[in-house]
XYZ file of C-alpha atoms in Angstrom:
199
model
C 158.458 97.823 114.948
C 156.740 95.379 112.589
C 154.494 97.459 110.348
C 152.988 94.318 108.825
C 151.081 93.761 112.063
C 149.629 97.160 112.891
C 146.696 97.189 115.269
C 143.254 98.345 114.185
C 143.710 101.440 116.374
C 146.953 102.369 114.584
C 145.333 101.903 111.187
C 142.309 103.937 112.307
C 144.633 106.786 113.325
C 146.339 106.745 109.935
C 142.938 106.676 108.238
C 141.888 109.721 110.253
C 145.061 111.569 109.247
C 144.297 110.690 105.630
C 140.676 111.807 105.856
C 141.575 115.171 107.413
C 144.282 115.765 104.814
C 141.934 114.787 101.972
C 139.203 117.091 103.263
C 141.579 120.040 103.451
C 142.965 119.265 99.995
C 139.467 119.021 98.494
C 138.555 122.454 99.861
C 141.716 124.032 98.435
C 141.308 122.295 95.064
C 137.667 123.381 94.830
C 138.753 126.995 95.237
C 141.578 126.617 92.712
C 139.444 124.890 90.054
C 136.352 126.955 90.875
C 134.136 123.877 91.092
C 133.283 121.273 93.713
C 135.919 118.595 94.227
C 135.618 115.710 96.667
C 138.693 113.810 97.730
C 138.615 110.640 99.779
C 141.111 108.158 101.181
C 139.408 104.766 100.809
C 142.446 102.729 101.841
C 145.503 103.185 104.045
C 148.346 100.682 103.966
C 151.879 100.420 105.234
C 153.691 98.200 102.783
C 157.286 97.052 102.256
C 158.891 99.301 99.645
C 159.826 96.296 97.502
C 156.193 95.152 97.364
C 155.159 98.289 95.492
C 157.221 97.117 92.528
C 155.208 93.904 92.327
C 151.888 95.743 92.053
C 150.054 96.012 88.776
C 150.447 99.336 87.056
C 154.072 100.087 87.951
C 154.923 100.148 84.228
C 152.174 102.684 83.527
C 153.221 106.280 82.858
C 152.122 108.532 85.706
C 152.556 112.138 86.735
C 154.187 112.527 90.122
C 154.865 115.422 92.437
C 157.816 114.828 94.748
C 158.169 116.773 97.987
C 160.918 116.330 100.543
C 159.658 116.359 104.132
C 161.822 118.182 106.666
C 161.514 118.630 110.418
C 160.701 115.982 113.026
C 159.615 113.250 110.590
C 161.905 113.553 107.557
C 161.253 111.583 104.419
C 159.798 112.012 100.953
C 156.241 112.445 99.735
C 155.300 111.163 96.321
C 151.847 112.022 94.983
C 150.964 110.208 91.760
C 148.021 110.303 89.352
C 147.506 108.828 85.905
C 148.608 111.009 83.008
C 145.065 111.262 81.630
C 143.824 112.569 84.990
C 146.646 115.097 85.144
C 145.806 116.355 81.647
C 142.150 116.710 82.655
C 143.101 118.856 85.654
C 145.560 120.947 83.637
C 142.945 121.525 80.921
C 140.502 122.782 83.543
C 143.078 125.108 85.087
C 144.289 126.538 81.773
C 140.843 126.766 80.185
C 141.783 124.784 77.072
C 142.177 121.112 76.274
C 145.727 119.884 76.781
C 147.007 116.803 74.939
C 150.519 116.819 76.376
C 152.071 118.072 79.572
C 153.887 121.293 78.725
C 156.081 123.399 80.992
C 153.012 125.445 81.947
C 151.095 122.242 82.627
C 153.899 120.944 84.844
C 153.745 124.155 86.860
C 149.991 123.687 87.312
C 150.413 120.085 88.479
C 153.244 121.172 90.756
C 150.868 123.601 92.454
C 148.191 120.899 92.789
C 150.706 118.495 94.319
C 151.968 121.206 96.633
C 148.428 121.827 97.892
C 147.753 118.127 98.454
C 151.093 117.419 100.137
C 150.690 120.492 102.317
C 147.181 119.425 103.340
C 148.348 115.996 104.457
C 151.427 117.326 106.243
C 149.367 119.956 108.065
C 146.984 117.208 109.196
C 149.887 115.191 110.591
C 151.413 118.265 112.253
C 148.148 119.279 113.964
C 147.384 115.796 115.254
C 150.918 115.042 116.454
C 152.257 118.503 117.390
C 155.376 117.593 115.430
C 157.243 120.092 113.272
C 156.699 119.199 109.621
C 158.050 121.306 106.768
C 158.079 120.804 103.022
C 160.658 121.501 100.347
C 159.906 123.018 96.959
C 158.030 120.347 94.937
C 159.257 118.813 91.683
C 157.228 117.154 88.904
C 158.161 113.960 87.065
C 156.427 112.181 84.169
C 157.624 108.592 83.821
C 156.781 104.986 84.583
C 155.768 104.490 88.205
C 158.599 102.028 88.806
C 161.215 104.457 87.486
C 159.936 107.338 89.620
C 159.880 105.227 92.777
C 163.387 103.909 92.144
C 164.814 107.367 91.513
C 163.075 108.858 94.555
C 164.337 106.080 96.802
C 167.918 105.947 95.529
C 168.586 109.691 95.280
C 167.275 110.452 98.735
C 169.655 108.263 100.697
C 168.760 105.909 103.522
C 165.045 105.291 103.964
C 162.893 102.970 105.989
C 161.939 99.767 104.199
C 158.237 100.522 104.710
C 156.102 103.069 102.879
C 152.816 104.649 103.970
C 150.430 104.410 101.011
C 147.231 106.445 101.077
C 145.085 105.497 98.127
C 143.184 108.574 96.985
C 140.098 109.232 94.892
C 139.008 112.522 93.347
C 135.380 113.017 92.455
C 134.805 115.922 90.101
C 131.579 116.339 88.083
C 130.843 112.597 88.226
C 134.399 111.826 87.123
C 136.452 109.612 89.411
C 140.242 109.879 89.356
C 142.475 107.566 91.350
C 145.856 108.423 92.773
C 148.333 107.466 95.460
C 149.954 109.495 98.185
C 153.167 107.794 99.292
C 155.115 108.826 102.376
C 158.596 107.287 102.212
C 160.000 107.881 105.713
C 163.504 108.049 107.041
C 164.102 105.332 109.676
C 162.273 106.238 112.882
C 159.842 108.754 111.376
C 156.792 106.466 111.474
C 157.569 105.549 115.093
C 157.617 109.253 115.959
C 154.154 109.694 114.446
C 152.711 106.759 116.390
C 154.474 107.810 119.621
C 153.119 111.345 119.331
C 149.611 109.945 118.854
C 149.995 107.553 121.782
C 149.389 104.445 119.697
C 152.866 102.918 119.617
């Protein structure tokens, strides 16, 4: 399957999955932070893994939550946000300004990433009726390129294409950008499309 030539229907389906996941994540984050949070998915792309390394910003330090996907569509999920955005969220959760990401801060971000990954995976599971499970999440603070390389290499054989859901958080007039990457094992994306009847 050539993911570079997806139909508008296939892209619309992925956008819908993203929107449902973002809506669920926003609700959970609002409860956790005790204030209104909006989360949107303005763009959905399936891109060759190698192309991500040519994007601007791969040398920027980011905070990532890595979750291994188990079940019918195995792969890895990588949720990334800029370090400044992560510190803002941690400060809100801990009730005091944080200048560096401590062990307690990492735990807070891990919980945030777990909520977001779970929201997206639940959206996929409900729409496709596939079994989707998540491993215990892990947090990494490093350059985007280094995190992607490590995730890809350590996890064995993966598809050459990555599902990239660009995300935006809106919180008290503050906009924070992030990315939600699904790095599938070969065949996992086909299973999603087949289950949705848009192969």
